[in-house]
Tab-separated table of C-alpha atoms and ligand atoms in Angstrom:
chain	number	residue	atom	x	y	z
G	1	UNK	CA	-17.404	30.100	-45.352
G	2	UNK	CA	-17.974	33.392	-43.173
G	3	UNK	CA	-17.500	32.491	-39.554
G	4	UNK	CA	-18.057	36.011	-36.947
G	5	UNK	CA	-17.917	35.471	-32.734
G	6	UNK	CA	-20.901	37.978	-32.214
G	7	UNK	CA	-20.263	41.079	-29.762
G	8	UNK	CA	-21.893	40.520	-26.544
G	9	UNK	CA	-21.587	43.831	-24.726
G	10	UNK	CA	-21.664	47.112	-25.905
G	11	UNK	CA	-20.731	50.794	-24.261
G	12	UNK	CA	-23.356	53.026	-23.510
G	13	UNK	CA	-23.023	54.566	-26.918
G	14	UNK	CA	-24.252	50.974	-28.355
G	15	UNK	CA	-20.778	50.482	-29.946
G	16	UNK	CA	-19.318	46.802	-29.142
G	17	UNK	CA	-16.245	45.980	-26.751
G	18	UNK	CA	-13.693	43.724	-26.985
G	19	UNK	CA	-14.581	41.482	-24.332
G	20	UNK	CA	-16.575	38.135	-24.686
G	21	UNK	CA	-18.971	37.314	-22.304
G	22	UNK	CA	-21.280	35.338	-24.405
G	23	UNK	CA	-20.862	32.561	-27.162
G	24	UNK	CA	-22.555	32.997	-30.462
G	25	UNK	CA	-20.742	32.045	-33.645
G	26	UNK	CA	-22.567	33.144	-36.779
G	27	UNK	CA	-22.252	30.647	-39.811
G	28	UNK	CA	-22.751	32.473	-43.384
G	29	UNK	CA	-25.387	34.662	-41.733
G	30	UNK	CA	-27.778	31.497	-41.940
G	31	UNK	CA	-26.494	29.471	-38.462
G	32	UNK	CA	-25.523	29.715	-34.927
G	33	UNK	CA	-22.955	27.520	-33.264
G	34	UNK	CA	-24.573	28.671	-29.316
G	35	UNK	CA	-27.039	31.039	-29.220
G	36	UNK	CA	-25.350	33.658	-25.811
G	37	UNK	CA	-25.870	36.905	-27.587
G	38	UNK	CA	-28.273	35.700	-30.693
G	39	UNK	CA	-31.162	38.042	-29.436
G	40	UNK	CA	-29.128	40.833	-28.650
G	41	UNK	CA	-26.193	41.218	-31.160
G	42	UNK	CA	-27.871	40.314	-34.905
G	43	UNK	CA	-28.130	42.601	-37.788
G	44	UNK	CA	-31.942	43.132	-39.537
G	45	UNK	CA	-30.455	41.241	-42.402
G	46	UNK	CA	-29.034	38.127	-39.940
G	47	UNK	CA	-32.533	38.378	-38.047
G	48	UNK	CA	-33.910	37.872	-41.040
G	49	UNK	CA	-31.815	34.734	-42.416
G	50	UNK	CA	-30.674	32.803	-39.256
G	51	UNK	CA	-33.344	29.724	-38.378
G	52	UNK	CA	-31.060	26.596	-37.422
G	53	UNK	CA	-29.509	27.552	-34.099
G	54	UNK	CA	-26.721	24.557	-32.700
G	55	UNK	CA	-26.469	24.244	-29.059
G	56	UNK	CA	-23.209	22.855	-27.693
G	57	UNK	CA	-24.511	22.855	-23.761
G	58	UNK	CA	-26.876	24.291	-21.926
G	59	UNK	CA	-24.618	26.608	-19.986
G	60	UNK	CA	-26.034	30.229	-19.751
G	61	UNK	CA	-23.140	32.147	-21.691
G	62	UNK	CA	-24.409	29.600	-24.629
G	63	UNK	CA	-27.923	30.116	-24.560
G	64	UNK	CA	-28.556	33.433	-22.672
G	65	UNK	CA	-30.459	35.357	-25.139
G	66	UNK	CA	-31.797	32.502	-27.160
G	67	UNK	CA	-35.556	32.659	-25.507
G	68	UNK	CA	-35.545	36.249	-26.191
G	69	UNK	CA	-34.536	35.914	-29.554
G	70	UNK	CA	-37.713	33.420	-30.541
G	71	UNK	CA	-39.966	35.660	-28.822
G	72	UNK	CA	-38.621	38.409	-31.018
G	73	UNK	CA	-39.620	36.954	-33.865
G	74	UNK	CA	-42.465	34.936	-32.472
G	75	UNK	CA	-45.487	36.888	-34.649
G	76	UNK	CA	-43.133	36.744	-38.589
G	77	UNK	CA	-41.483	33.328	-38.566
G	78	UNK	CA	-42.817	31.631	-41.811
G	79	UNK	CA	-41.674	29.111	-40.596
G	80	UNK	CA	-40.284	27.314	-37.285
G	81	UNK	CA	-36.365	28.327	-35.571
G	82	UNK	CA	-34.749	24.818	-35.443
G	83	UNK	CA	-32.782	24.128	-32.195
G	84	UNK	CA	-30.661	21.219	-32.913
G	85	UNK	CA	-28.535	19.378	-29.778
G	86	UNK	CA	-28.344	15.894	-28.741
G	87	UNK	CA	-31.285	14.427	-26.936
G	88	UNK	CA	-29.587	15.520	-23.138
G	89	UNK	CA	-29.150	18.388	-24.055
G	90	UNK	CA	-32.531	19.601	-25.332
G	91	UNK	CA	-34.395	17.571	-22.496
G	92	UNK	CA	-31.992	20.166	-19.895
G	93	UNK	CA	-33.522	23.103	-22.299
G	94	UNK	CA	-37.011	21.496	-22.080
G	95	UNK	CA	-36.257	21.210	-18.329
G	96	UNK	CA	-34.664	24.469	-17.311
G	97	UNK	CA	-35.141	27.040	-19.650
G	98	UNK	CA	-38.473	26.535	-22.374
G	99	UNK	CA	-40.650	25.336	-19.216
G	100	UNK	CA	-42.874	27.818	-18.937
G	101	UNK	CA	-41.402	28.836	-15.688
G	102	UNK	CA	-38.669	30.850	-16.658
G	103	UNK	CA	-39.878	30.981	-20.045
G	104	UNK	CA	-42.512	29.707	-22.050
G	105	UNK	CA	-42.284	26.080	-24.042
G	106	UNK	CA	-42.521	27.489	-27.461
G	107	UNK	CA	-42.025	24.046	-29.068
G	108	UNK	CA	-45.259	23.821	-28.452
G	109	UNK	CA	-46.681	26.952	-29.266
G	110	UNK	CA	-48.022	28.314	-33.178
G	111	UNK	CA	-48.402	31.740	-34.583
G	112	UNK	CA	-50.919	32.073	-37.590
G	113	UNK	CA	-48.197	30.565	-39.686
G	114	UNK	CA	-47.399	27.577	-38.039
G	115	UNK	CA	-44.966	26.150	-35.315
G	116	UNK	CA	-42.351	28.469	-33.943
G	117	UNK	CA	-39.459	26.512	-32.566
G	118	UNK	CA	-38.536	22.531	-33.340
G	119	UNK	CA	-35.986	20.813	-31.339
G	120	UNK	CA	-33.802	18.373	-33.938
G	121	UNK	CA	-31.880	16.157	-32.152
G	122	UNK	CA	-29.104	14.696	-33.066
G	123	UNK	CA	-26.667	11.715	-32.346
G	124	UNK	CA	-23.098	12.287	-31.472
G	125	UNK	CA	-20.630	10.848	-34.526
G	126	UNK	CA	-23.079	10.833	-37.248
G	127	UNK	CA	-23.012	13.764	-39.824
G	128	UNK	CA	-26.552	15.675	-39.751
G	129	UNK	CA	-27.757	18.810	-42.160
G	130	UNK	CA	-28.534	22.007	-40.668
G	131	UNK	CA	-29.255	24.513	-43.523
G	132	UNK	CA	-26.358	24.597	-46.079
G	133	UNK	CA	-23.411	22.823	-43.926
G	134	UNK	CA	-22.960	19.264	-42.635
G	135	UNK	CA	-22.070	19.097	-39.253
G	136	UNK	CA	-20.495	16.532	-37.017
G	137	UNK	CA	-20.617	16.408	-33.111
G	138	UNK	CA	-18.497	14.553	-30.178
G	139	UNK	CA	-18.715	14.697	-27.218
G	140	UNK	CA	-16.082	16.980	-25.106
G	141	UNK	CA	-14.925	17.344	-21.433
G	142	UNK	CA	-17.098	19.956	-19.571
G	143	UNK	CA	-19.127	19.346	-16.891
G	144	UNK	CA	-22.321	19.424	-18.469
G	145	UNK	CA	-23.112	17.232	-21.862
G	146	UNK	CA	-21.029	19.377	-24.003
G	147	UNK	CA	-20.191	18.616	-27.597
G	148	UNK	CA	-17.612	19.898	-30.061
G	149	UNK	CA	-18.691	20.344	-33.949
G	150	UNK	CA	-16.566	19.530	-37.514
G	151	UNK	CA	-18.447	21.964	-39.247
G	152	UNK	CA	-18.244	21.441	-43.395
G	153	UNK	CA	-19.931	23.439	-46.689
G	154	UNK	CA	-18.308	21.373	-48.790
G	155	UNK	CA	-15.373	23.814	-49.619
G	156	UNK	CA	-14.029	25.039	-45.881
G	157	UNK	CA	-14.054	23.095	-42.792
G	158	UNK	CA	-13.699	24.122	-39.521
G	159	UNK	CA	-14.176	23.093	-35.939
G	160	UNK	CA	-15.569	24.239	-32.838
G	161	UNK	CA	-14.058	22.637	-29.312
G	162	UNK	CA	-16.958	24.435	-27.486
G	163	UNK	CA	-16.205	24.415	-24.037
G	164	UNK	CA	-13.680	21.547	-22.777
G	165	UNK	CA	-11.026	20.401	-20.533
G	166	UNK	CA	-8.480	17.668	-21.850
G	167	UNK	CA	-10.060	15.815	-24.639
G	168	UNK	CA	-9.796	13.017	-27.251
G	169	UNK	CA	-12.297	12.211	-29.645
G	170	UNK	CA	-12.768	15.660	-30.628
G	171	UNK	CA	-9.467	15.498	-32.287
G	172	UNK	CA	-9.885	11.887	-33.558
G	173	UNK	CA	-12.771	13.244	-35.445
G	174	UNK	CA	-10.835	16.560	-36.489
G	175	UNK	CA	-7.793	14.436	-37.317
G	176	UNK	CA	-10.488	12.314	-39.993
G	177	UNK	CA	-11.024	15.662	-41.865
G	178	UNK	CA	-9.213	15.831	-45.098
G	179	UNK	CA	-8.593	19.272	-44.528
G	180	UNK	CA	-9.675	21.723	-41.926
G	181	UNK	CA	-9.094	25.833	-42.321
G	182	UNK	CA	-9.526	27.378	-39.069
G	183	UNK	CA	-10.473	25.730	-35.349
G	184	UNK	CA	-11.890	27.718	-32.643
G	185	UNK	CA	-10.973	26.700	-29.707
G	186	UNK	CA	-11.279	28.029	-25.829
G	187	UNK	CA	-8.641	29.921	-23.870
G	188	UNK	CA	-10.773	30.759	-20.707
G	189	UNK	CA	-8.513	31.253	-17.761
G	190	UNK	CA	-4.906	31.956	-17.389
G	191	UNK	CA	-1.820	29.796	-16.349
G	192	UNK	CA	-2.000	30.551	-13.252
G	193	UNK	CA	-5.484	29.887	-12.498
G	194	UNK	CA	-5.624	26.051	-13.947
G	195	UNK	CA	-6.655	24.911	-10.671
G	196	UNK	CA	-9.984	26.799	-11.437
G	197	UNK	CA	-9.712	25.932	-14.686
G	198	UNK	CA	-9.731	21.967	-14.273
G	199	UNK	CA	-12.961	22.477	-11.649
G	200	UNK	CA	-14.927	24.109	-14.239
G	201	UNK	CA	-13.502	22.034	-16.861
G	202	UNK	CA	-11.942	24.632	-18.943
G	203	UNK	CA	-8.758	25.151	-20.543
G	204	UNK	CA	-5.732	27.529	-20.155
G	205	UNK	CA	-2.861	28.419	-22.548
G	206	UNK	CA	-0.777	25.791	-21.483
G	207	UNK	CA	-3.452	23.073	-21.507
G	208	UNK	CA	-4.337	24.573	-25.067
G	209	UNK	CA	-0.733	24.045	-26.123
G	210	UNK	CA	-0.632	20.481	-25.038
G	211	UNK	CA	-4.220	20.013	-26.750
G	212	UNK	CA	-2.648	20.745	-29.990
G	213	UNK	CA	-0.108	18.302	-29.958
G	214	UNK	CA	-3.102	16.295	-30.517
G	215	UNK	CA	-4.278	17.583	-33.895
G	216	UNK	CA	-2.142	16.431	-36.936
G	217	UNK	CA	-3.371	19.429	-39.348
G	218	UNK	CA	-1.021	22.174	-39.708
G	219	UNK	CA	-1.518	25.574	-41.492
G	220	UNK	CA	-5.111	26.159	-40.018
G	221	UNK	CA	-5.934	30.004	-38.538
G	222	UNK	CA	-6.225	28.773	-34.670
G	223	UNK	CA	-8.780	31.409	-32.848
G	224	UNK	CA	-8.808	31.126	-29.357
G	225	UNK	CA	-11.918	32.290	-28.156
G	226	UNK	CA	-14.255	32.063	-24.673
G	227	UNK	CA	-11.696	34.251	-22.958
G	228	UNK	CA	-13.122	35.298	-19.268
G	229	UNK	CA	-13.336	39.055	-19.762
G	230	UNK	CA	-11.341	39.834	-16.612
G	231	UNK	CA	-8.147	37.562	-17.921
G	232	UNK	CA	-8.619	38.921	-21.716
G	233	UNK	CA	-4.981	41.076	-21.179
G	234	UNK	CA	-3.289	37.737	-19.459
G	235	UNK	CA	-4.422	34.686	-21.393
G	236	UNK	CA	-3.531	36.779	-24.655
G	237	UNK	CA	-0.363	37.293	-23.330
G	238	UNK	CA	0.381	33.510	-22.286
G	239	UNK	CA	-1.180	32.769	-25.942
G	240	UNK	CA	1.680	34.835	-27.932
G	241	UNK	CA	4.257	33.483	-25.339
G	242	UNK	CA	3.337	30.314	-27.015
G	243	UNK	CA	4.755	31.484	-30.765
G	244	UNK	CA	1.995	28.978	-32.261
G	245	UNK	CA	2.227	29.700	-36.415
G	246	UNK	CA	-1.501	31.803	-36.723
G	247	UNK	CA	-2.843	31.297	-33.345
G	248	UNK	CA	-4.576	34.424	-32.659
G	249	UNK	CA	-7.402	35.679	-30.313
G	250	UNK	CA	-10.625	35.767	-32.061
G	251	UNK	CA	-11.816	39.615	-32.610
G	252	UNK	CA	-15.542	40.257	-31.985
G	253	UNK	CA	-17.769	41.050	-34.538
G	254	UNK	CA	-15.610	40.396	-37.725
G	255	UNK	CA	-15.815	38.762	-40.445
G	256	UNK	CA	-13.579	35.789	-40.880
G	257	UNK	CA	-13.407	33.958	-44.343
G	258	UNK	CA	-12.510	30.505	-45.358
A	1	LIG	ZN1	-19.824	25.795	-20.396
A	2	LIG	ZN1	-19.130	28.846	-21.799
């Protein structure tokens, strides 16, 4: 499995930075875990090849360019982008974003091929398909419906804490894998702003280190990702204070392999 945290700013010679202010996981180059920089930060080729999009939540670093991205590709799809999220979550997309207020409801619109964009929901704790992988969601501590994935191609697993505070049944369902390679998990603020952190339901170093005590897998690559651009130099800092065996922050833009 090829997992890559797509760049979400670039300098003004188009080259990418370092800093993440936008959640987009590509999966294989055929699926999105969050969709922040999916319109912006895609090769031709992963244009071409990604049409099953997951959302976690509906928060805008998740989903920024998503609208822009089915409009890109509005007149060639052969056939529709799926948008898969539990039900909550796609009625807060239907509400807020694909309203035709801020942008238009292409669920129900059709080029000369066919639909455009399909919502799939799905149920939290029941395995679902979405192109080659099988995928698993629970719920997670954030302040909006937020859920975390177990994300499986049959070789590699991996997981995806999405954004969360404290949590549980995220690692009961992690802790059911027989195996897991590599978990992604968020590092937004540092130590010393966890009073921020637990109002916006978020987690810091320290929290992160407690987190793990929860998961019973060892020998996974831990990538600690979500990072608030501002804290980038502190959190990573906290994060190698914590001497956790291949915790690491995740690098924009490459290629990781499982
Ligand atoms: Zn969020
Ligand atoms: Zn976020």
């Amino acid at each position: 499995m090829r997992v890559q945290l797509l760049p979400s700013s670039f300098d003004a010679d188009g080259r990418a930075t370092p800093a993440q202010r936008l959640t987009c996981f590509i999966i294989d180059d055929r699926v999105t875990v969050d969709a922040g920089s999916i319109g912006i930060a895609l090769t031709e080729t992963q244009r071409q090849t990604v049409r099953d999009i997951i959302v976690t939540h509906p928060h805008m670093d998740h989903i920024a360019s998503l609208p822009i991205y089915v409009d890109d590709l509005f007149g060639e799809l052969a056939q529709p982008i799926h948008i898969y999220a539990t039900s909550e979550v796609i009625e807060l997309l239907k509400r807020d974003v694909f309203n035709d207020n801020v942008y238009p409801r292409f669920d129900e619109l059709k080029n000369d091929r066919g639909r455009v964009m399909d919502y799939v929901p799905f149920s939290t704790g029941q395995e679902f398909n979405a192109a080659h992988l099988k995928i698993t969601a629970v719920p997670v501590n954030h302040i909006v419906p937020t859920v975390g994935l177990l994300v499986s191609d049959g070789k590699s697993t991996v997981a995806f804490s999405s954004d969360t505070a404290e949590t549980e049944e995220f690692w009961t369902m992690v802790n059911r894998a027989p195996h897991l390679d590599a978990l992604f998990i968020e590092a937004s603020f540092p130590n010393s702003m966890s009073d921020l952190a637990k109002a916006s339901k978020h987690l810091t170093p320290s929290m992160l280190s407690k987190e793990l005590d929860k998961l019973s897998h060892n020998g996974m690559d831990i990538l600690a990702v979500h990072v608030k651009p501002a804290y980038r130099e502190a959190v990573a800092k906290e994060l190698a204070a914590l001497e956790i065996n291949k915790l690491s922050v995740m690098e924009m833009g490459r290629v990781y392999k499982w």
